[in-house]
Amino acid sequence: MNNRERMQAIMHYRDYDRMPVVSFGYWHETLTKWRVEGHVAPEEEKGYADNNVYDRAIMARLGFDFNWGGGVGGSSYLFPMFQTEVLRTEPDGSEVVRNGEGLIVKIKPGVVSIPAHVGTSLTGREAWEEMYLPRLTDCEARVNAEAIRGRYAEIERLGLPVCLSCGSLYGNIRNMLGVEDLAYLAADDEELYEEIIHTVGELCLKVAGRMLALGLTFDFGHFWEDICFKSGPLVRPSVFRELVGPWYKKITSLLKAHGVDIVSVDCDGKIDELVPVWLENGVNTMFPIEVGTWHASFDNWRRIYGKDLRGVGGMDKRVFAQDYTAVDREIERLKPIVDMGGYIPCPDHRIPPDAKWENVQYYCERFRKTFG
């Protein structure tokens, strides 16, 4: 069995020879630390991207089989992106920048965290129609068939699962406005709020249709959202169900018509209130199931929703900063969850800078022995 066949077997509750050791990549700061320690080459640090040649080289040395990220897809977001520009420089050296998504942020010198939100270029209907709507219009150039076929052939040659990237139906809208401005927009201009959701949904549907028209065989579809934090969603679940749910349904129905019945969503944070919305609209695989401070648990969801719900993730990455004993305990914790079926363990987010290289290697080794 290759890893493509293993993934399909596990997600469809069929027999398989072993569980693949799945990764979700690393923070750039982690690669920098590992480069300084001599584990990662400079070109690997600089050129790393999910499932590319550098990622595969790093995974081979650690013991991972493949990265759940790094799918194949067209452009279903701003096209083109905004040109990044510095709007002003503060006395402390901080730069106020308009980024590629039109968001205005403050970048402090020497600070590696997420830039502070200042505002958005999407200030109302005039800005929407002049600056954003033209960048969210469908066109043939959004799907580069030659590049996509080349990328697909490489993944297929390696025997890896082929993911169709389906874009983002709400997370990218949050990226354009920021959490606060998006919340105000929903209250102050409901018509524009709904129009933006409709425009983004329609674009994602059309781009997915263009991808499927290429005649390629995909193993699963995948959305990106990141619309929850440690206490719950950044959007009211009832609004999400009413306005965004139908677009999920249209896209997952299209996928199913082309033989793609496994669809995952990448959303951090406490997603419990959104899980039923995704599930009823055809998204049946939760990822990365962050254990974090809110103790996300796939086995609890499985008891509620049954075997229709699948999962990838849920492995507490914090043990990588500890010792072999902590890794052993985490693998033991995962055993009964794996036994439920329809579940592939994976670090519950990108591996952070406090992770020890040898602990990650040990995890991969123990994982193969335990689930092989």
mmCIF file of C-alpha atoms in Angstrom:
data_model
loop_
_atom_site.group_PDB
_atom_site.id
_atom_site.type_symbol
_atom_site.label_atom_id
_atom_site.label_comp_id
_atom_site.label_asym_id
_atom_site.label_seq_id
_atom_site.Cartn_x
_atom_site.Cartn_y
_atom_site.Cartn_z
ATOM 1 C CA MET A 1 0.000 0.000 0.000
ATOM 2 C CA ASN A 2 1.204 3.531 -0.666
ATOM 3 C CA ASN A 3 0.186 6.515 1.448
ATOM 4 C CA ARG A 4 -2.533 7.526 -0.981
ATOM 5 C CA GLU A 5 -4.158 4.111 -0.609
ATOM 6 C CA ARG A 6 -3.682 4.136 3.171
ATOM 7 C CA MET A 7 -5.418 7.490 3.535
ATOM 8 C CA GLN A 8 -8.387 6.327 1.459
ATOM 9 C CA ALA A 9 -8.647 3.047 3.393
ATOM 10 C CA ILE A 10 -8.555 4.727 6.812
ATOM 11 C CA MET A 11 -11.091 7.401 5.929
ATOM 12 C CA HIS A 12 -13.478 4.807 4.472
ATOM 13 C CA TYR A 13 -13.107 2.332 7.361
ATOM 14 C CA ARG A 14 -11.369 -0.294 5.263
ATOM 15 C CA ASP A 15 -8.402 -2.484 6.190
ATOM 16 C CA TYR A 16 -4.941 -0.949 5.870
ATOM 17 C CA ASP A 17 -1.383 -2.143 6.463
ATOM 18 C CA ARG A 18 -0.193 0.688 8.703
ATOM 19 C CA MET A 19 -1.060 4.187 9.847
ATOM 20 C CA PRO A 20 0.870 6.903 7.967
ATOM 21 C CA VAL A 21 2.957 9.308 10.048
ATOM 22 C CA VAL A 22 1.405 12.655 9.096
ATOM 23 C CA SER A 23 2.872 16.122 9.569
ATOM 24 C CA PHE A 24 1.447 19.648 9.601
ATOM 25 C CA GLY A 25 4.760 21.392 9.009
ATOM 26 C CA TYR A 26 6.689 23.824 11.199
ATOM 27 C CA TRP A 27 6.828 27.498 12.129
ATOM 28 C CA HIS A 28 9.586 29.355 10.276
ATOM 29 C CA GLU A 29 11.244 30.104 13.635
ATOM 30 C CA THR A 30 11.446 26.345 14.240
ATOM 31 C CA LEU A 31 13.299 25.822 10.971
ATOM 32 C CA THR A 32 15.640 28.683 11.845
ATOM 33 C CA LYS A 33 16.477 27.079 15.190
ATOM 34 C CA TRP A 34 16.964 23.673 13.581
ATOM 35 C CA ARG A 35 19.185 25.236 10.917
ATOM 36 C CA VAL A 36 21.373 26.779 13.621
ATOM 37 C CA GLU A 37 21.530 23.371 15.328
ATOM 38 C CA GLY A 38 22.618 21.745 12.058
ATOM 39 C CA HIS A 39 19.491 19.705 11.350
ATOM 40 C CA VAL A 40 18.151 21.805 8.463
ATOM 41 C CA ALA A 41 20.074 23.189 5.485
ATOM 42 C CA PRO A 42 19.877 26.952 4.722
ATOM 43 C CA GLU A 43 18.114 26.289 1.407
ATOM 44 C CA GLU A 44 15.542 24.114 3.195
ATOM 45 C CA GLU A 45 14.814 26.864 5.694
ATOM 46 C CA LYS A 46 14.482 29.500 2.989
ATOM 47 C CA GLY A 47 12.564 27.452 0.421
ATOM 48 C CA TYR A 48 10.263 25.468 2.714
ATOM 49 C CA ALA A 49 6.557 25.141 1.847
ATOM 50 C CA ASP A 50 4.046 22.441 2.707
ATOM 51 C CA ASN A 51 4.862 19.196 0.877
ATOM 52 C CA ASN A 52 7.442 20.744 -1.441
ATOM 53 C CA VAL A 53 10.868 19.198 -2.097
ATOM 54 C CA TYR A 54 12.423 20.845 0.982
ATOM 55 C CA ASP A 55 9.574 19.793 3.236
ATOM 56 C CA ARG A 56 9.842 16.221 1.966
ATOM 57 C CA ALA A 57 13.592 16.194 2.682
ATOM 58 C CA ILE A 58 13.028 17.390 6.259
ATOM 59 C CA MET A 59 10.168 14.918 6.767
ATOM 60 C CA ALA A 60 12.347 12.047 5.527
ATOM 61 C CA ARG A 61 14.982 12.798 8.173
ATOM 62 C CA LEU A 62 12.396 13.165 10.934
ATOM 63 C CA GLY A 63 10.336 10.137 9.896
ATOM 64 C CA PHE A 64 7.092 11.681 8.602
ATOM 65 C CA ASP A 65 5.372 10.235 5.516
ATOM 66 C CA PHE A 66 3.607 13.348 4.239
ATOM 67 C CA ASN A 67 2.147 16.712 5.190
ATOM 68 C CA TRP A 68 -1.647 17.073 5.250
ATOM 69 C CA GLY A 69 -1.255 20.583 3.805
ATOM 70 C CA GLY A 70 0.008 21.649 0.403
ATOM 71 C CA GLY A 71 -2.838 20.721 -1.917
ATOM 72 C CA VAL A 72 -3.467 21.499 -5.570
ATOM 73 C CA GLY A 73 -5.821 24.304 -6.481
ATOM 74 C CA GLY A 74 -6.537 27.463 -8.398
ATOM 75 C CA SER A 75 -6.650 31.007 -7.050
ATOM 76 C CA SER A 76 -9.946 31.635 -5.258
ATOM 77 C CA TYR A 77 -8.881 34.757 -3.381
ATOM 78 C CA LEU A 78 -7.762 38.291 -4.257
ATOM 79 C CA PHE A 79 -6.329 38.159 -7.784
ATOM 80 C CA PRO A 80 -4.054 39.999 -7.940
ATOM 81 C CA MET A 81 -3.207 40.648 -4.315
ATOM 82 C CA PHE A 82 -2.614 44.233 -3.195
ATOM 83 C CA GLN A 83 0.892 45.585 -3.501
ATOM 84 C CA THR A 84 2.438 45.741 -0.034
ATOM 85 C CA GLU A 85 3.272 49.325 0.893
ATOM 86 C CA VAL A 86 4.564 51.154 3.965
ATOM 87 C CA LEU A 87 2.054 53.879 4.825
ATOM 88 C CA ARG A 88 4.097 55.481 7.604
ATOM 89 C CA THR A 89 6.916 54.853 10.084
ATOM 90 C CA GLU A 90 6.311 55.404 13.798
ATOM 91 C CA PRO A 91 8.856 57.066 16.153
ATOM 92 C CA ASP A 92 9.744 53.678 17.670
ATOM 93 C CA GLY A 93 10.613 52.305 14.237
ATOM 94 C CA SER A 94 7.348 50.404 13.797
ATOM 95 C CA GLU A 95 5.959 50.411 10.251
ATOM 96 C CA VAL A 96 2.282 50.789 9.440
ATOM 97 C CA VAL A 97 1.815 48.667 6.340
ATOM 98 C CA ARG A 98 -0.963 47.856 3.891
ATOM 99 C CA ASN A 99 -0.423 44.139 3.280
ATOM 100 C CA GLY A 100 -1.305 41.998 0.286
ATOM 101 C CA GLU A 101 -4.864 41.517 1.546
ATOM 102 C CA GLY A 102 -5.504 45.242 1.981
ATOM 103 C CA LEU A 103 -5.315 44.948 5.752
ATOM 104 C CA ILE A 104 -3.476 47.740 7.561
ATOM 105 C CA VAL A 105 -1.144 46.418 10.251
ATOM 106 C CA LYS A 106 1.656 47.640 12.486
ATOM 107 C CA ILE A 107 4.917 45.704 12.297
ATOM 108 C CA LYS A 108 7.254 46.270 15.238
ATOM 109 C CA PRO A 109 11.019 45.813 14.687
ATOM 110 C CA GLY A 110 12.351 42.567 16.111
ATOM 111 C CA VAL A 111 8.887 41.213 17.005
ATOM 112 C CA VAL A 112 8.016 37.882 15.402
ATOM 113 C CA SER A 113 4.333 37.637 16.453
ATOM 114 C CA ILE A 114 1.270 38.389 14.322
ATOM 115 C CA PRO A 115 1.315 42.109 13.340
ATOM 116 C CA ALA A 116 -1.045 44.385 15.289
ATOM 117 C CA HIS A 117 -4.286 45.214 13.463
ATOM 118 C CA VAL A 118 -4.728 48.914 12.643
ATOM 119 C CA GLY A 119 -7.545 48.939 10.089
ATOM 120 C CA THR A 120 -8.729 47.778 6.691
ATOM 121 C CA SER A 121 -8.850 49.185 3.184
ATOM 122 C CA LEU A 122 -12.354 47.718 2.860
ATOM 123 C CA THR A 123 -14.019 50.728 4.465
ATOM 124 C CA GLY A 124 -17.424 50.516 2.764
ATOM 125 C CA ARG A 125 -19.259 49.848 -0.466
ATOM 126 C CA GLU A 126 -17.198 52.268 -2.554
ATOM 127 C CA ALA A 127 -13.939 50.597 -1.510
ATOM 128 C CA TRP A 128 -15.528 47.164 -2.015
ATOM 129 C CA GLU A 129 -16.628 47.902 -5.573
ATOM 130 C CA GLU A 130 -13.466 49.753 -6.619
ATOM 131 C CA MET A 131 -10.688 47.819 -4.853
ATOM 132 C CA TYR A 132 -11.977 44.363 -3.947
ATOM 133 C CA LEU A 133 -14.746 43.201 -6.258
ATOM 134 C CA PRO A 134 -12.519 43.331 -9.381
ATOM 135 C CA ARG A 135 -9.984 41.167 -7.514
ATOM 136 C CA LEU A 136 -12.686 38.611 -6.654
ATOM 137 C CA THR A 137 -14.010 38.093 -10.183
ATOM 138 C CA ASP A 138 -13.625 34.709 -11.859
ATOM 139 C CA CYS A 139 -11.355 34.343 -14.910
ATOM 140 C CA GLU A 140 -9.524 31.554 -16.733
ATOM 141 C CA ALA A 141 -6.147 32.736 -15.421
ATOM 142 C CA ARG A 142 -7.124 31.612 -11.909
ATOM 143 C CA VAL A 143 -6.432 28.005 -12.912
ATOM 144 C CA ASN A 144 -3.002 27.454 -14.470
ATOM 145 C CA ALA A 145 -3.700 24.045 -15.999
ATOM 146 C CA GLU A 146 -0.108 23.319 -17.013
ATOM 147 C CA ALA A 147 1.333 24.068 -13.575
ATOM 148 C CA ILE A 148 -1.456 22.178 -11.843
ATOM 149 C CA ARG A 149 -0.995 19.080 -14.005
ATOM 150 C CA GLY A 150 2.742 19.153 -13.268
ATOM 151 C CA ARG A 151 2.171 19.444 -9.523
ATOM 152 C CA TYR A 152 -0.465 16.698 -9.662
ATOM 153 C CA ALA A 153 1.839 14.329 -11.554
ATOM 154 C CA GLU A 154 4.583 14.814 -8.956
ATOM 155 C CA ILE A 155 2.253 14.033 -6.033
ATOM 156 C CA GLU A 156 0.810 11.022 -7.849
ATOM 157 C CA ARG A 157 4.308 9.704 -8.656
ATOM 158 C CA LEU A 158 5.182 9.828 -4.955
ATOM 159 C CA GLY A 159 2.073 7.824 -4.033
ATOM 160 C CA LEU A 160 0.697 10.603 -1.820
ATOM 161 C CA PRO A 161 -2.927 11.665 -1.302
ATOM 162 C CA VAL A 162 -3.934 14.408 -3.727
ATOM 163 C CA CYS A 163 -5.787 17.269 -2.072
ATOM 164 C CA LEU A 164 -7.987 19.707 -4.002
ATOM 165 C CA SER A 165 -7.666 23.071 -2.265
ATOM 166 C CA CYS A 166 -11.147 24.605 -2.197
ATOM 167 C CA GLY A 167 -10.232 27.975 -0.737
ATOM 168 C CA SER A 168 -11.876 29.763 2.176
ATOM 169 C CA LEU A 169 -15.482 30.857 2.547
ATOM 170 C CA TYR A 170 -15.136 33.038 5.653
ATOM 171 C CA GLY A 171 -11.526 33.028 6.878
ATOM 172 C CA ASN A 172 -10.296 35.050 3.916
ATOM 173 C CA ILE A 173 -13.058 37.613 4.492
ATOM 174 C CA ARG A 174 -11.786 37.943 8.043
ATOM 175 C CA ASN A 175 -8.290 38.409 6.631
ATOM 176 C CA MET A 176 -9.486 41.284 4.429
ATOM 177 C CA LEU A 177 -11.282 43.137 7.239
ATOM 178 C CA GLY A 178 -9.861 41.952 10.530
ATOM 179 C CA VAL A 179 -11.979 40.483 13.327
ATOM 180 C CA GLU A 180 -13.271 43.783 14.711
ATOM 181 C CA ASP A 181 -14.130 45.472 11.411
ATOM 182 C CA LEU A 182 -15.829 42.309 10.162
ATOM 183 C CA ALA A 183 -17.999 42.224 13.297
ATOM 184 C CA TYR A 184 -18.971 45.869 12.819
ATOM 185 C CA LEU A 185 -19.732 45.305 9.138
ATOM 186 C CA ALA A 186 -22.153 42.503 9.994
ATOM 187 C CA ALA A 187 -24.048 44.909 12.246
ATOM 188 C CA ASP A 188 -23.711 48.185 10.316
ATOM 189 C CA ASP A 189 -24.151 47.085 6.689
ATOM 190 C CA GLU A 190 -25.844 43.711 6.539
ATOM 191 C CA GLU A 191 -26.418 43.986 2.786
ATOM 192 C CA LEU A 192 -22.717 44.492 2.015
ATOM 193 C CA TYR A 193 -21.754 41.790 4.534
ATOM 194 C CA GLU A 194 -23.966 39.257 2.776
ATOM 195 C CA GLU A 195 -22.799 40.395 -0.663
ATOM 196 C CA ILE A 196 -19.155 39.814 0.269
ATOM 197 C CA ILE A 197 -19.959 36.304 1.549
ATOM 198 C CA HIS A 198 -21.930 35.557 -1.633
ATOM 199 C CA THR A 199 -19.134 36.870 -3.890
ATOM 200 C CA VAL A 200 -16.435 34.820 -2.154
ATOM 201 C CA GLY A 201 -18.614 31.695 -2.115
ATOM 202 C CA GLU A 202 -19.467 31.965 -5.786
ATOM 203 C CA LEU A 203 -15.806 32.464 -6.696
ATOM 204 C CA CYS A 204 -14.699 29.393 -4.690
ATOM 205 C CA LEU A 205 -17.429 27.343 -6.389
ATOM 206 C CA LYS A 206 -16.395 28.450 -9.886
ATOM 207 C CA VAL A 207 -12.683 27.832 -9.273
ATOM 208 C CA ALA A 208 -13.425 24.367 -7.844
ATOM 209 C CA GLY A 209 -15.475 23.672 -10.967
ATOM 210 C CA ARG A 210 -12.576 24.726 -13.195
ATOM 211 C CA MET A 211 -10.245 22.430 -11.252
ATOM 212 C CA LEU A 212 -12.550 19.434 -11.498
ATOM 213 C CA ALA A 213 -13.028 20.061 -15.226
ATOM 214 C CA LEU A 214 -9.326 19.201 -15.700
ATOM 215 C CA GLY A 215 -10.289 15.537 -15.320
ATOM 216 C CA LEU A 216 -7.860 14.792 -12.473
ATOM 217 C CA THR A 217 -8.672 12.385 -9.642
ATOM 218 C CA PHE A 218 -8.550 13.930 -6.182
ATOM 219 C CA ASP A 219 -8.532 12.047 -2.878
ATOM 220 C CA PHE A 220 -10.026 14.782 -0.734
ATOM 221 C CA GLY A 221 -11.138 18.385 -0.805
ATOM 222 C CA HIS A 222 -9.843 20.866 1.736
ATOM 223 C CA PHE A 223 -10.971 24.282 3.014
ATOM 224 C CA TRP A 224 -9.022 26.748 5.157
ATOM 225 C CA GLU A 225 -10.845 28.911 7.690
ATOM 226 C CA ASP A 226 -9.182 29.674 11.069
ATOM 227 C CA ILE A 227 -12.278 31.438 12.401
ATOM 228 C CA CYS A 228 -12.256 30.297 16.029
ATOM 229 C CA PHE A 229 -10.237 31.184 19.089
ATOM 230 C CA LYS A 230 -9.804 29.527 22.480
ATOM 231 C CA SER A 231 -13.379 30.244 23.631
ATOM 232 C CA GLY A 232 -15.284 29.552 20.427
ATOM 233 C CA PRO A 233 -16.126 30.914 16.962
ATOM 234 C CA LEU A 234 -15.402 34.432 15.727
ATOM 235 C CA VAL A 235 -18.769 34.330 13.935
ATOM 236 C CA ARG A 236 -22.201 33.486 15.280
ATOM 237 C CA PRO A 237 -22.908 29.840 14.402
ATOM 238 C CA SER A 238 -26.469 30.699 13.332
ATOM 239 C CA VAL A 239 -25.163 33.304 10.872
ATOM 240 C CA PHE A 240 -22.477 30.917 9.665
ATOM 241 C CA ARG A 241 -25.107 28.217 9.089
ATOM 242 C CA GLU A 242 -27.474 30.554 7.235
ATOM 243 C CA LEU A 243 -25.046 32.498 5.037
ATOM 244 C CA VAL A 244 -21.935 30.338 4.632
ATOM 245 C CA GLY A 245 -23.357 26.823 5.016
ATOM 246 C CA PRO A 246 -25.121 26.824 1.607
ATOM 247 C CA TRP A 247 -21.823 27.584 -0.178
ATOM 248 C CA TYR A 248 -20.154 24.657 1.545
ATOM 249 C CA LYS A 249 -23.063 22.503 0.429
ATOM 250 C CA LYS A 250 -22.770 23.612 -3.203
ATOM 251 C CA ILE A 251 -19.034 22.953 -3.320
ATOM 252 C CA THR A 252 -19.115 19.616 -1.469
ATOM 253 C CA SER A 253 -22.001 18.460 -3.683
ATOM 254 C CA LEU A 254 -19.894 19.306 -6.732
ATOM 255 C CA LEU A 255 -16.958 17.392 -5.248
ATOM 256 C CA LYS A 256 -19.149 14.382 -4.520
ATOM 257 C CA ALA A 257 -20.441 14.397 -8.101
ATOM 258 C CA HIS A 258 -16.801 13.972 -9.159
ATOM 259 C CA GLY A 259 -16.158 11.128 -6.721
ATOM 260 C CA VAL A 260 -14.615 13.169 -3.894
ATOM 261 C CA ASP A 261 -16.418 12.253 -0.664
ATOM 262 C CA ILE A 262 -13.761 13.173 1.920
ATOM 263 C CA VAL A 263 -13.657 16.903 2.642
ATOM 264 C CA SER A 264 -11.601 18.445 5.429
ATOM 265 C CA VAL A 265 -11.470 21.906 6.953
ATOM 266 C CA ASP A 266 -8.478 23.527 8.628
ATOM 267 C CA CYS A 267 -9.724 25.616 11.537
ATOM 268 C CA ASP A 268 -7.812 26.386 14.701
ATOM 269 C CA GLY A 269 -9.327 27.075 18.093
ATOM 270 C CA LYS A 270 -12.444 25.753 19.796
ATOM 271 C CA ILE A 271 -14.556 24.707 16.808
ATOM 272 C CA ASP A 272 -17.224 22.665 18.639
ATOM 273 C CA GLU A 273 -20.130 24.977 17.747
ATOM 274 C CA LEU A 274 -19.245 24.944 14.038
ATOM 275 C CA VAL A 275 -18.670 21.186 13.687
ATOM 276 C CA PRO A 276 -22.395 20.405 13.120
ATOM 277 C CA VAL A 277 -22.654 23.189 10.502
ATOM 278 C CA TRP A 278 -19.733 21.788 8.550
ATOM 279 C CA LEU A 279 -20.918 18.207 8.892
ATOM 280 C CA GLU A 280 -24.451 18.904 7.677
ATOM 281 C CA ASN A 281 -23.016 20.718 4.651
ATOM 282 C CA GLY A 282 -20.652 17.986 3.501
ATOM 283 C CA VAL A 283 -17.416 18.796 5.338
ATOM 284 C CA ASN A 284 -16.772 15.539 7.184
ATOM 285 C CA THR A 285 -13.136 15.760 8.360
ATOM 286 C CA MET A 286 -11.939 18.115 11.108
ATOM 287 C CA PHE A 287 -8.313 19.321 11.145
ATOM 288 C CA PRO A 288 -6.030 19.962 13.057
ATOM 289 C CA ILE A 289 -8.114 19.361 16.243
ATOM 290 C CA GLU A 290 -6.037 21.523 18.575
ATOM 291 C CA VAL A 291 -5.670 20.029 22.026
ATOM 292 C CA GLY A 292 -4.471 23.403 23.348
ATOM 293 C CA THR A 293 -6.037 25.014 26.399
ATOM 294 C CA TRP A 294 -9.550 24.024 25.309
ATOM 295 C CA HIS A 295 -8.785 20.284 25.135
ATOM 296 C CA ALA A 296 -10.327 19.532 21.742
ATOM 297 C CA SER A 297 -11.085 15.837 21.548
ATOM 298 C CA PHE A 298 -11.988 13.860 18.458
ATOM 299 C CA ASP A 299 -13.340 10.972 20.523
ATOM 300 C CA ASN A 300 -15.942 13.266 22.135
ATOM 301 C CA TRP A 301 -17.114 14.464 18.720
ATOM 302 C CA ARG A 302 -17.252 10.891 17.448
ATOM 303 C CA ARG A 303 -19.599 9.919 20.292
ATOM 304 C CA ILE A 304 -21.887 12.813 19.309
ATOM 305 C CA TYR A 305 -21.797 12.589 15.503
ATOM 306 C CA GLY A 306 -20.881 8.973 14.783
ATOM 307 C CA LYS A 307 -18.800 7.598 11.947
ATOM 308 C CA ASP A 308 -19.878 10.254 9.467
ATOM 309 C CA LEU A 309 -17.302 12.470 11.179
ATOM 310 C CA ARG A 310 -13.612 11.902 10.465
ATOM 311 C CA GLY A 311 -10.537 13.621 11.838
ATOM 312 C CA VAL A 312 -6.876 14.398 11.172
ATOM 313 C CA GLY A 313 -4.766 15.929 13.937
ATOM 314 C CA GLY A 314 -5.374 15.895 17.676
ATOM 315 C CA MET A 315 -1.794 14.955 18.660
ATOM 316 C CA ASP A 316 -0.567 17.309 21.396
ATOM 317 C CA LYS A 317 2.519 18.922 19.836
ATOM 318 C CA ARG A 318 3.561 20.366 23.208
ATOM 319 C CA VAL A 319 5.219 17.054 24.105
ATOM 320 C CA PHE A 320 7.936 17.804 21.529
ATOM 321 C CA ALA A 321 9.347 20.347 24.008
ATOM 322 C CA GLN A 322 9.447 17.787 26.829
ATOM 323 C CA ASP A 323 11.017 14.307 26.790
ATOM 324 C CA TYR A 324 10.617 10.776 25.440
ATOM 325 C CA THR A 325 8.353 9.803 28.341
ATOM 326 C CA ALA A 326 5.911 12.580 27.435
ATOM 327 C CA VAL A 327 5.935 11.387 23.817
ATOM 328 C CA ASP A 328 5.213 7.823 24.976
ATOM 329 C CA ARG A 329 2.247 9.018 27.062
ATOM 330 C CA GLU A 330 0.813 10.937 24.129
ATOM 331 C CA ILE A 331 1.030 7.941 21.801
ATOM 332 C CA GLU A 332 -0.696 5.778 24.415
ATOM 333 C CA ARG A 333 -3.459 8.413 24.673
ATOM 334 C CA LEU A 334 -3.985 8.253 20.918
ATOM 335 C CA LYS A 335 -4.387 4.459 20.752
ATOM 336 C CA PRO A 336 -8.124 4.203 21.591
ATOM 337 C CA ILE A 337 -8.907 7.129 19.278
ATOM 338 C CA VAL A 338 -7.127 5.437 16.373
ATOM 339 C CA ASP A 339 -9.092 2.262 17.126
ATOM 340 C CA MET A 340 -12.327 4.152 16.400
ATOM 341 C CA GLY A 341 -11.341 4.361 12.723
ATOM 342 C CA GLY A 342 -11.701 7.281 10.348
ATOM 343 C CA TYR A 343 -8.959 9.125 12.204
ATOM 344 C CA ILE A 344 -5.309 9.904 11.443
ATOM 345 C CA PRO A 345 -3.166 11.378 14.249
ATOM 346 C CA CYS A 346 -1.146 14.457 13.328
ATOM 347 C CA PRO A 347 0.457 17.252 15.382
ATOM 348 C CA ASP A 348 -2.365 19.637 16.242
ATOM 349 C CA HIS A 349 -0.631 22.596 14.596
ATOM 350 C CA ARG A 350 2.712 23.514 13.109
ATOM 351 C CA ILE A 351 5.623 22.333 15.240
ATOM 352 C CA PRO A 352 6.774 25.314 17.375
ATOM 353 C CA PRO A 353 10.311 26.575 18.066
ATOM 354 C CA ASP A 354 10.514 24.954 21.504
ATOM 355 C CA ALA A 355 10.335 21.500 19.873
ATOM 356 C CA LYS A 356 13.449 19.343 20.130
ATOM 357 C CA TRP A 357 14.525 17.686 16.874
ATOM 358 C CA GLU A 358 15.292 14.387 18.613
ATOM 359 C CA ASN A 359 11.838 14.326 20.263
ATOM 360 C CA VAL A 360 10.122 14.679 16.895
ATOM 361 C CA GLN A 361 12.284 11.893 15.483
ATOM 362 C CA TYR A 362 11.451 9.720 18.483
ATOM 363 C CA TYR A 363 7.729 10.410 18.019
ATOM 364 C CA CYS A 364 7.858 9.263 14.387
ATOM 365 C CA GLU A 365 9.820 6.140 15.344
ATOM 366 C CA ARG A 366 7.474 5.193 18.198
ATOM 367 C CA PHE A 367 4.434 5.992 16.056
ATOM 368 C CA ARG A 368 5.553 3.495 13.391
ATOM 369 C CA LYS A 369 6.194 0.811 15.975
ATOM 370 C CA THR A 370 2.846 1.393 17.673
ATOM 371 C CA PHE A 371 0.582 1.840 14.650
ATOM 372 C CA GLY A 372 2.560 -0.118 12.047
#
